[in-house]
Amino acid sequence: RGEIMGVVRPSLTVLLPSSEEQDQGNVALVCLANRGFPEGALVSWEVDGLEVSQGVVTSPEEEKEGLYRRSSTLTLSKAGWEQGELYTCRVSHFQHTQASPFHRSQCLV
């Protein structure tokens, strides 16, 4: 018999660019939504409070051990990266939204 499982919110992790990457042509920000249930997590990006879609690639959801994960990458030119200050990855999953904001200055060494 099957188990009935409630909604499990995915964990949210943002991978920030290294200082070496920031010195090169493009900067990639990666957001991971991991171990949610059921499927249906939506990932979006904001720069300085405005939603962006250009340069965003989001993977299909993958199932592992009955839970779902997906990743989203925001790729910016070095100039575009330097224009923004507040970057936010937002994951909406059913009626719950999680956000992981960070400041570009946090990435400067």
PDB file of C-alpha atoms in Angstrom:
ATOM      1  CA  ARG A   1       0.000   0.000   0.000  1.00  0.00           C
ATOM      2  CA  GLY A   2       1.226   3.506  -0.790  1.00  0.00           C
ATOM      3  CA  GLU A   3       2.092   6.086   1.812  1.00  0.00           C
ATOM      4  CA  ILE A   4       0.443   9.476   1.767  1.00  0.00           C
ATOM      5  CA  MET A   5       3.087  12.146   2.094  1.00  0.00           C
ATOM      6  CA  GLY A   6       2.457  15.801   2.829  1.00  0.00           C
ATOM      7  CA  VAL A   7       4.187  18.711   1.140  1.00  0.00           C
ATOM      8  CA  VAL A   8       7.916  18.829   1.855  1.00  0.00           C
ATOM      9  CA  ARG A   9       9.489  22.194   1.146  1.00  0.00           C
ATOM     10  CA  PRO A  10      12.735  21.965  -0.819  1.00  0.00           C
ATOM     11  CA  SER A  11      15.933  23.260   0.707  1.00  0.00           C
ATOM     12  CA  LEU A  12      17.418  26.241  -1.095  1.00  0.00           C
ATOM     13  CA  THR A  13      21.128  26.717  -1.799  1.00  0.00           C
ATOM     14  CA  VAL A  14      22.806  29.424  -3.880  1.00  0.00           C
ATOM     15  CA  LEU A  15      26.308  28.865  -5.249  1.00  0.00           C
ATOM     16  CA  LEU A  16      28.146  32.172  -5.594  1.00  0.00           C
ATOM     17  CA  PRO A  17      30.778  32.912  -8.231  1.00  0.00           C
ATOM     18  CA  SER A  18      34.444  32.690  -7.288  1.00  0.00           C
ATOM     19  CA  SER A  19      36.644  35.776  -7.436  1.00  0.00           C
ATOM     20  CA  GLU A  20      38.421  34.198 -10.440  1.00  0.00           C
ATOM     21  CA  GLU A  21      35.118  33.790 -12.268  1.00  0.00           C
ATOM     22  CA  GLN A  22      34.194  37.405 -11.518  1.00  0.00           C
ATOM     23  CA  ASP A  23      37.412  38.556 -13.196  1.00  0.00           C
ATOM     24  CA  GLN A  24      36.533  36.727 -16.424  1.00  0.00           C
ATOM     25  CA  GLY A  25      33.902  37.404 -19.074  1.00  0.00           C
ATOM     26  CA  ASN A  26      30.741  35.854 -17.598  1.00  0.00           C
ATOM     27  CA  VAL A  27      29.455  35.217 -14.082  1.00  0.00           C
ATOM     28  CA  ALA A  28      27.142  32.269 -13.307  1.00  0.00           C
ATOM     29  CA  LEU A  29      24.915  32.117 -10.222  1.00  0.00           C
ATOM     30  CA  VAL A  30      23.419  28.709  -9.440  1.00  0.00           C
ATOM     31  CA  CYS A  31      20.330  28.084  -7.314  1.00  0.00           C
ATOM     32  CA  LEU A  32      19.539  24.559  -6.105  1.00  0.00           C
ATOM     33  CA  ALA A  33      16.071  23.550  -4.886  1.00  0.00           C
ATOM     34  CA  ASN A  34      16.601  20.142  -3.322  1.00  0.00           C
ATOM     35  CA  ARG A  35      14.521  17.379  -1.715  1.00  0.00           C
ATOM     36  CA  GLY A  36      11.016  18.778  -2.170  1.00  0.00           C
ATOM     37  CA  PHE A  37       7.759  16.847  -2.546  1.00  0.00           C
ATOM     38  CA  PRO A  38       5.666  16.671  -4.605  1.00  0.00           C
ATOM     39  CA  GLU A  39       7.095  18.004  -7.856  1.00  0.00           C
ATOM     40  CA  GLY A  40       6.159  21.495  -8.970  1.00  0.00           C
ATOM     41  CA  ALA A  41       8.829  23.829  -7.556  1.00  0.00           C
ATOM     42  CA  LEU A  42       9.234  26.999  -9.630  1.00  0.00           C
ATOM     43  CA  VAL A  43      12.559  28.852  -9.529  1.00  0.00           C
ATOM     44  CA  SER A  44      12.993  32.514 -10.458  1.00  0.00           C
ATOM     45  CA  TRP A  45      15.702  35.157 -10.204  1.00  0.00           C
ATOM     46  CA  GLU A  46      15.542  38.826  -9.234  1.00  0.00           C
ATOM     47  CA  VAL A  47      18.163  41.531  -9.602  1.00  0.00           C
ATOM     48  CA  ASP A  48      17.648  44.577  -7.387  1.00  0.00           C
ATOM     49  CA  GLY A  49      14.028  43.525  -6.826  1.00  0.00           C
ATOM     50  CA  LEU A  50      13.110  43.034 -10.503  1.00  0.00           C
ATOM     51  CA  GLU A  51      12.469  39.563 -11.930  1.00  0.00           C
ATOM     52  CA  VAL A  52      14.834  38.619 -14.751  1.00  0.00           C
ATOM     53  CA  SER A  53      14.469  35.887 -17.364  1.00  0.00           C
ATOM     54  CA  GLN A  54      17.296  36.702 -19.777  1.00  0.00           C
ATOM     55  CA  GLY A  55      20.296  34.473 -19.128  1.00  0.00           C
ATOM     56  CA  VAL A  56      18.279  32.060 -16.945  1.00  0.00           C
ATOM     57  CA  VAL A  57      18.360  28.304 -17.617  1.00  0.00           C
ATOM     58  CA  THR A  58      16.317  26.061 -15.304  1.00  0.00           C
ATOM     59  CA  SER A  59      16.647  22.288 -15.376  1.00  0.00           C
ATOM     60  CA  PRO A  60      13.701  19.894 -15.476  1.00  0.00           C
ATOM     61  CA  GLU A  61      12.843  18.450 -12.083  1.00  0.00           C
ATOM     62  CA  GLU A  62      14.631  15.207 -11.212  1.00  0.00           C
ATOM     63  CA  GLU A  63      13.294  12.601  -8.810  1.00  0.00           C
ATOM     64  CA  LYS A  64      15.614  10.846  -6.363  1.00  0.00           C
ATOM     65  CA  GLU A  65      14.437   8.627  -3.512  1.00  0.00           C
ATOM     66  CA  GLY A  66      10.902   9.972  -3.891  1.00  0.00           C
ATOM     67  CA  LEU A  67      11.930  13.636  -3.581  1.00  0.00           C
ATOM     68  CA  TYR A  68      12.452  16.220  -6.307  1.00  0.00           C
ATOM     69  CA  ARG A  69      15.196  18.666  -7.138  1.00  0.00           C
ATOM     70  CA  ARG A  70      15.963  21.205  -9.819  1.00  0.00           C
ATOM     71  CA  SER A  71      18.594  23.820 -10.476  1.00  0.00           C
ATOM     72  CA  SER A  72      18.532  27.217 -12.105  1.00  0.00           C
ATOM     73  CA  THR A  73      21.522  29.142 -13.431  1.00  0.00           C
ATOM     74  CA  LEU A  74      21.611  32.894 -14.043  1.00  0.00           C
ATOM     75  CA  THR A  75      24.485  33.838 -16.354  1.00  0.00           C
ATOM     76  CA  LEU A  76      25.492  37.484 -16.587  1.00  0.00           C
ATOM     77  CA  SER A  77      28.184  39.402 -18.401  1.00  0.00           C
ATOM     78  CA  LYS A  78      30.822  40.884 -16.112  1.00  0.00           C
ATOM     79  CA  ALA A  79      29.325  44.336 -16.769  1.00  0.00           C
ATOM     80  CA  GLY A  80      25.797  43.090 -16.022  1.00  0.00           C
ATOM     81  CA  TRP A  81      26.992  41.477 -12.782  1.00  0.00           C
ATOM     82  CA  GLU A  82      28.656  44.717 -11.697  1.00  0.00           C
ATOM     83  CA  GLN A  83      25.482  46.760 -12.389  1.00  0.00           C
ATOM     84  CA  GLY A  84      23.373  44.816  -9.893  1.00  0.00           C
ATOM     85  CA  GLU A  85      23.792  44.719  -6.124  1.00  0.00           C
ATOM     86  CA  LEU A  86      20.995  42.581  -4.638  1.00  0.00           C
ATOM     87  CA  TYR A  87      20.511  39.151  -6.242  1.00  0.00           C
ATOM     88  CA  THR A  88      17.693  36.830  -5.159  1.00  0.00           C
ATOM     89  CA  CYS A  89      16.841  33.247  -6.010  1.00  0.00           C
ATOM     90  CA  ARG A  90      13.166  32.562  -5.262  1.00  0.00           C
ATOM     91  CA  VAL A  91      11.547  29.124  -5.088  1.00  0.00           C
ATOM     92  CA  SER A  92       7.754  28.830  -5.107  1.00  0.00           C
ATOM     93  CA  HIS A  93       6.372  25.455  -4.070  1.00  0.00           C
ATOM     94  CA  PHE A  94       2.601  25.236  -3.656  1.00  0.00           C
ATOM     95  CA  GLN A  95       1.579  28.089  -1.335  1.00  0.00           C
ATOM     96  CA  HIS A  96       5.063  28.635   0.087  1.00  0.00           C
ATOM     97  CA  THR A  97       7.820  30.859  -1.292  1.00  0.00           C
ATOM     98  CA  GLN A  98      11.416  30.866  -0.117  1.00  0.00           C
ATOM     99  CA  ALA A  99      13.974  33.474  -1.089  1.00  0.00           C
ATOM    100  CA  SER A 100      17.747  33.491  -0.779  1.00  0.00           C
ATOM    101  CA  PRO A 101      18.948  37.069  -1.300  1.00  0.00           C
ATOM    102  CA  PHE A 102      22.595  38.073  -1.285  1.00  0.00           C
ATOM    103  CA  HIS A 103      24.571  41.215  -2.058  1.00  0.00           C
ATOM    104  CA  ARG A 104      27.204  41.279  -4.774  1.00  0.00           C
ATOM    105  CA  SER A 105      29.533  42.953  -2.271  1.00  0.00           C
ATOM    106  CA  GLN A 106      29.441  39.688  -0.259  1.00  0.00           C
ATOM    107  CA  CYS A 107      31.256  38.032  -3.164  1.00  0.00           C
ATOM    108  CA  LEU A 108      34.053  40.591  -3.387  1.00  0.00           C
ATOM    109  CA  VAL A 109      37.344  39.567  -1.859  1.00  0.00           C
TER     110      VAL A 109
END
